[in-house]
Amino acid sequence: DRHVAIALGHHSDDNIETILMKILRGSSLTSLQGISKILVDSKSNLVKFRPLLSFAKSELVDYLTDLGLDWREDSSNASCDYQRNRIRNRLVPLLEELAGSPKALSERFGELSLQSQMLQEWIENEIRTGDIKEKRLLNRKELTFCKEYSSSSLSPSSSVSLSPLVHPSPKTFFLNLSEPVLVQRERLARFLSVAKGGHPVLARSVNQIMSKLGDSSSQRRVASVDLGKGFRAFCEGDNAVSVMHEDGLKMYCNN
């Protein structure tokens, strides 16, 4: 299949703005990455690449000036009606001054983005390793169950089901408390995002859930956390989390 490539003009200032917006939204450490240099859309065979991400806007303006060319700016960028523009026009210049130069600030945020990426890769590896171990454990549990079932006096038509801990509901998540806390948090954040239909989840929500799960005073009752967009998480025991939308919750309570 043939791919179509498009070069985009995003520069390091755009990277800084993106990371700052994520910080202000309360994103997790693994989300504090800038704009991707290369993005491939497998459905449309479209490849987007950004060759100027290592250059600050001021460097690009100076380069064009030396060539006798004009820098073209979207007039809407000067408006502070939007959060990104306020970050661009007010916050970034101050940070550049405090860092010493636009290049210095770009390097600081580039390092932050790189560390975030490295942390995400480490967590991804831990999750893959944990999934492999869990799959092996699951296979052993199913094998043991099959052996016990075949050797029992139950008839083939008897109703027998595996433990819910072996096959949990798609809307229920069980923390593996033997995993590093960072991995637990990342798994939980991904579960919550999927349960919300792909909507992002704030680090604050993950913190609240982890806190309630670890609160010994709430172990015998169900605690809830508002996830936004009408979704609510229910924490039970020290590792069980379920997610339900308010519409489904109303139907459940009325039945």
Coordinates of C-alpha atoms in Angstrom, one line a residue:
D1 CA 0.0 0.0 0.0
R2 CA 1.1 3.5 -0.8
H3 CA 1.5 6.1 2.0
V4 CA 0.9 9.8 1.7
A5 CA 3.3 11.9 3.8
I6 CA 2.6 15.4 5.1
A7 CA 5.3 17.7 6.7
L8 CA 3.9 19.9 9.4
G9 CA 5.4 23.1 10.8
H10 CA 5.2 22.5 14.5
H11 CA 8.2 23.7 16.4
S12 CA 9.6 23.3 20.0
D13 CA 7.4 26.2 21.3
D14 CA 4.3 24.1 20.3
N15 CA 5.8 21.2 22.2
I16 CA 6.2 23.4 25.3
E17 CA 2.6 24.6 25.1
T18 CA 1.3 21.0 24.7
I19 CA 3.2 19.8 27.8
L20 CA 2.1 22.9 29.9
M21 CA -1.5 22.3 28.9
K22 CA -1.2 18.7 30.1
I23 CA 0.3 19.8 33.4
L24 CA -2.5 22.3 33.9
R25 CA -5.1 19.6 33.1
G26 CA -3.5 17.3 35.8
S27 CA -2.2 14.6 33.5
S28 CA -0.1 11.8 34.8
L29 CA 3.7 11.6 34.5
T30 CA 3.6 9.2 31.6
S31 CA 1.4 11.7 29.7
L32 CA 3.8 14.6 29.9
Q33 CA 5.2 14.1 26.4
G34 CA 5.2 16.6 23.6
I35 CA 4.0 16.3 20.1
S36 CA 5.0 13.1 18.2
K37 CA 7.6 13.6 15.5
I38 CA 6.0 10.9 13.3
L39 CA 2.4 9.8 13.4
V40 CA 1.1 7.1 11.1
D41 CA -2.6 6.6 10.4
S42 CA -2.9 3.0 9.3
K43 CA -6.5 3.5 8.2
S44 CA -5.8 6.3 5.7
N45 CA -2.1 5.4 5.1
L46 CA -1.3 9.0 6.0
V47 CA 2.0 9.8 7.6
K48 CA 2.4 13.1 9.4
F49 CA 6.0 14.1 10.3
R50 CA 7.3 17.3 12.0
P51 CA 10.9 18.0 11.1
L52 CA 11.1 21.3 12.9
L53 CA 10.3 20.2 16.5
S54 CA 13.9 20.7 17.6
F55 CA 13.9 24.4 16.6
A56 CA 12.4 27.2 18.6
K57 CA 10.1 29.7 16.9
S58 CA 12.6 32.5 17.3
E59 CA 15.3 30.4 15.6
L60 CA 12.9 29.8 12.6
V61 CA 12.0 33.5 12.4
D62 CA 15.7 34.5 12.5
Y63 CA 16.5 32.0 9.8
L64 CA 13.8 33.3 7.4
T65 CA 14.9 36.9 8.1
D66 CA 18.4 36.0 7.1
L67 CA 17.0 34.6 3.8
G68 CA 15.0 37.8 3.3
L69 CA 11.7 35.9 3.8
D70 CA 8.7 36.9 6.0
W71 CA 7.3 34.8 8.8
R72 CA 3.6 34.2 8.3
E73 CA 1.6 34.2 11.5
D74 CA -2.1 33.3 12.0
S75 CA -3.7 36.5 13.3
S76 CA -5.8 34.5 15.8
N77 CA -2.6 33.5 17.6
A78 CA -2.4 37.0 19.1
S79 CA -5.8 36.6 20.8
C80 CA -5.8 35.5 24.5
D81 CA -9.4 34.2 24.3
Y82 CA -8.1 30.7 24.2
Q83 CA -6.1 28.9 26.9
R84 CA -3.3 27.8 24.5
N85 CA -2.9 31.3 23.3
R86 CA -2.7 32.7 26.9
I87 CA 0.0 30.1 27.6
R88 CA 1.8 31.0 24.4
N89 CA 1.6 34.8 24.8
R90 CA 2.0 35.2 28.6
L91 CA 3.4 32.1 30.3
V92 CA 6.0 30.8 27.7
P93 CA 7.8 34.3 27.4
L94 CA 8.1 34.4 31.2
L95 CA 9.5 30.9 31.4
E96 CA 11.9 31.6 28.6
E97 CA 13.2 34.6 30.5
L98 CA 13.6 32.5 33.7
A99 CA 15.3 29.7 31.9
G100 CA 17.7 32.1 30.2
S101 CA 16.7 31.7 26.6
P102 CA 14.0 30.1 24.3
K103 CA 16.6 27.3 23.5
A104 CA 17.2 26.6 27.2
L105 CA 13.5 26.3 27.9
S106 CA 13.1 24.0 24.9
E107 CA 15.9 21.8 26.2
R108 CA 14.3 21.6 29.7
F109 CA 10.9 20.5 28.3
G110 CA 12.5 18.2 25.8
E111 CA 14.2 16.4 28.7
L112 CA 11.0 16.2 30.6
S113 CA 9.2 14.7 27.6
L114 CA 12.0 12.2 27.2
Q115 CA 11.9 11.1 30.8
S116 CA 8.1 10.8 30.6
Q117 CA 8.6 8.6 27.5
M118 CA 11.2 6.4 29.2
L119 CA 8.9 6.0 32.2
Q120 CA 6.0 5.0 30.0
E121 CA 8.2 2.4 28.2
W122 CA 9.3 0.9 31.5
I123 CA 5.7 0.7 32.7
E124 CA 4.7 -0.9 29.3
N125 CA 7.4 -3.5 29.8
E126 CA 6.3 -4.2 33.4
I127 CA 2.7 -4.5 32.1
R128 CA 3.7 -6.9 29.3
T129 CA 5.7 -9.0 31.8
G130 CA 2.8 -9.0 34.3
D131 CA 0.3 -10.0 31.5
I132 CA 2.4 -12.9 30.5
K133 CA 2.6 -14.2 34.1
E134 CA -1.1 -13.6 34.6
K135 CA -1.9 -15.5 31.4
R136 CA 0.2 -18.4 32.6
L137 CA -1.5 -18.3 36.0
L138 CA -4.9 -18.1 34.4
N139 CA -4.2 -21.1 32.2
R140 CA -3.1 -23.1 35.2
K141 CA -6.3 -22.2 37.1
E142 CA -8.4 -23.2 34.1
L143 CA -6.5 -26.4 33.7
T144 CA -6.9 -27.2 37.5
F145 CA -10.6 -26.4 37.2
C146 CA -11.0 -28.7 34.2
K147 CA -9.3 -31.6 36.0
E148 CA -11.4 -31.1 39.2
Y149 CA -14.6 -30.9 37.1
S150 CA -13.8 -34.0 35.1
S151 CA -13.0 -36.0 38.2
S152 CA -16.0 -34.8 40.2
S153 CA -19.5 -36.3 40.3
L154 CA -21.1 -33.3 38.7
S155 CA -22.9 -34.1 35.5
P156 CA -21.9 -32.2 32.3
S157 CA -25.1 -30.3 32.4
S158 CA -24.5 -28.9 35.9
S159 CA -24.1 -25.2 36.2
V160 CA -20.5 -24.4 37.2
S161 CA -18.7 -21.2 36.8
L162 CA -15.1 -20.0 37.3
S163 CA -14.3 -17.5 40.1
P164 CA -15.1 -13.8 39.1
L165 CA -11.4 -13.1 40.0
V166 CA -10.4 -15.4 37.1
H167 CA -12.8 -13.8 34.6
P168 CA -13.8 -10.4 35.9
S169 CA -16.5 -8.2 34.4
P170 CA -15.3 -5.9 31.6
K171 CA -16.5 -3.0 33.9
T172 CA -14.6 -4.2 37.0
F173 CA -10.9 -3.9 37.6
F174 CA -8.8 -5.7 40.2
L175 CA -5.5 -4.1 41.2
N176 CA -2.6 -6.6 41.4
L177 CA -1.1 -5.4 44.7
S178 CA 2.1 -7.3 44.0
E179 CA 3.0 -5.0 41.1
P180 CA 4.8 -1.7 41.6
V181 CA 2.5 1.1 42.5
L182 CA 3.3 3.0 39.2
V183 CA 2.2 0.0 37.2
Q184 CA -1.0 -0.4 39.3
R185 CA -1.8 3.3 38.7
E186 CA -1.1 3.0 34.9
R187 CA -3.3 -0.1 34.6
L188 CA -6.1 1.6 36.6
A189 CA -5.9 4.8 34.5
R190 CA -6.2 2.8 31.3
F191 CA -9.1 0.8 32.6
L192 CA -10.9 4.0 33.6
S193 CA -10.3 5.6 30.2
V194 CA -11.7 2.6 28.4
A195 CA -14.7 2.4 30.8
K196 CA -15.4 6.1 30.0
G197 CA -15.5 5.4 26.3
G198 CA -11.9 6.7 25.6
H199 CA -12.3 10.0 27.5
P200 CA -9.1 11.0 29.4
V201 CA -8.8 10.5 33.1
L202 CA -7.2 13.0 35.5
A203 CA -4.4 12.0 37.7
R204 CA -6.5 13.4 40.6
S205 CA -9.2 10.8 40.0
V206 CA -6.6 8.0 40.0
N207 CA -5.1 9.4 43.3
Q208 CA -8.6 9.5 44.9
I209 CA -9.3 5.9 43.9
M210 CA -5.9 4.6 45.1
S211 CA -6.4 6.5 48.4
K212 CA -9.9 5.0 49.0
L213 CA -8.7 1.5 48.2
G214 CA -5.8 1.9 50.7
D215 CA -8.1 3.4 53.4
S216 CA -8.6 0.7 56.0
S217 CA -11.6 2.6 57.4
S218 CA -13.5 2.1 54.1
Q219 CA -12.6 -1.5 53.5
R220 CA -16.1 -2.7 54.5
R221 CA -18.0 -0.2 52.5
V222 CA -18.2 0.9 48.9
A223 CA -16.6 4.4 48.3
S224 CA -17.2 6.3 45.1
V225 CA -15.3 8.8 43.0
D226 CA -16.6 11.2 40.4
L227 CA -14.8 10.7 37.1
G228 CA -16.6 13.4 35.2
K229 CA -18.7 13.1 32.0
G230 CA -21.4 11.4 34.1
F231 CA -19.2 8.5 35.1
R232 CA -18.5 7.3 38.7
A233 CA -16.0 4.8 40.0
F234 CA -16.9 2.5 42.9
C235 CA -14.1 1.2 45.1
E236 CA -14.5 -1.9 47.2
G237 CA -12.0 -3.7 49.4
D238 CA -8.4 -3.0 48.8
N239 CA -8.3 -3.7 45.0
A240 CA -11.7 -3.8 43.3
V241 CA -12.9 -0.9 41.1
S242 CA -16.1 -0.7 39.0
V243 CA -17.3 2.1 36.7
M244 CA -20.8 3.0 35.9
H245 CA -22.5 5.9 34.1
E246 CA -25.1 7.8 36.0
D247 CA -27.8 6.7 33.5
G248 CA -27.0 3.1 34.2
L249 CA -26.8 3.8 37.9
K250 CA -30.3 5.2 38.0
M251 CA -31.7 2.2 36.1
Y252 CA -29.8 -0.1 38.5
C253 CA -31.1 1.7 41.6
N254 CA -34.7 1.8 40.3
N255 CA -34.8 -2.0 39.7

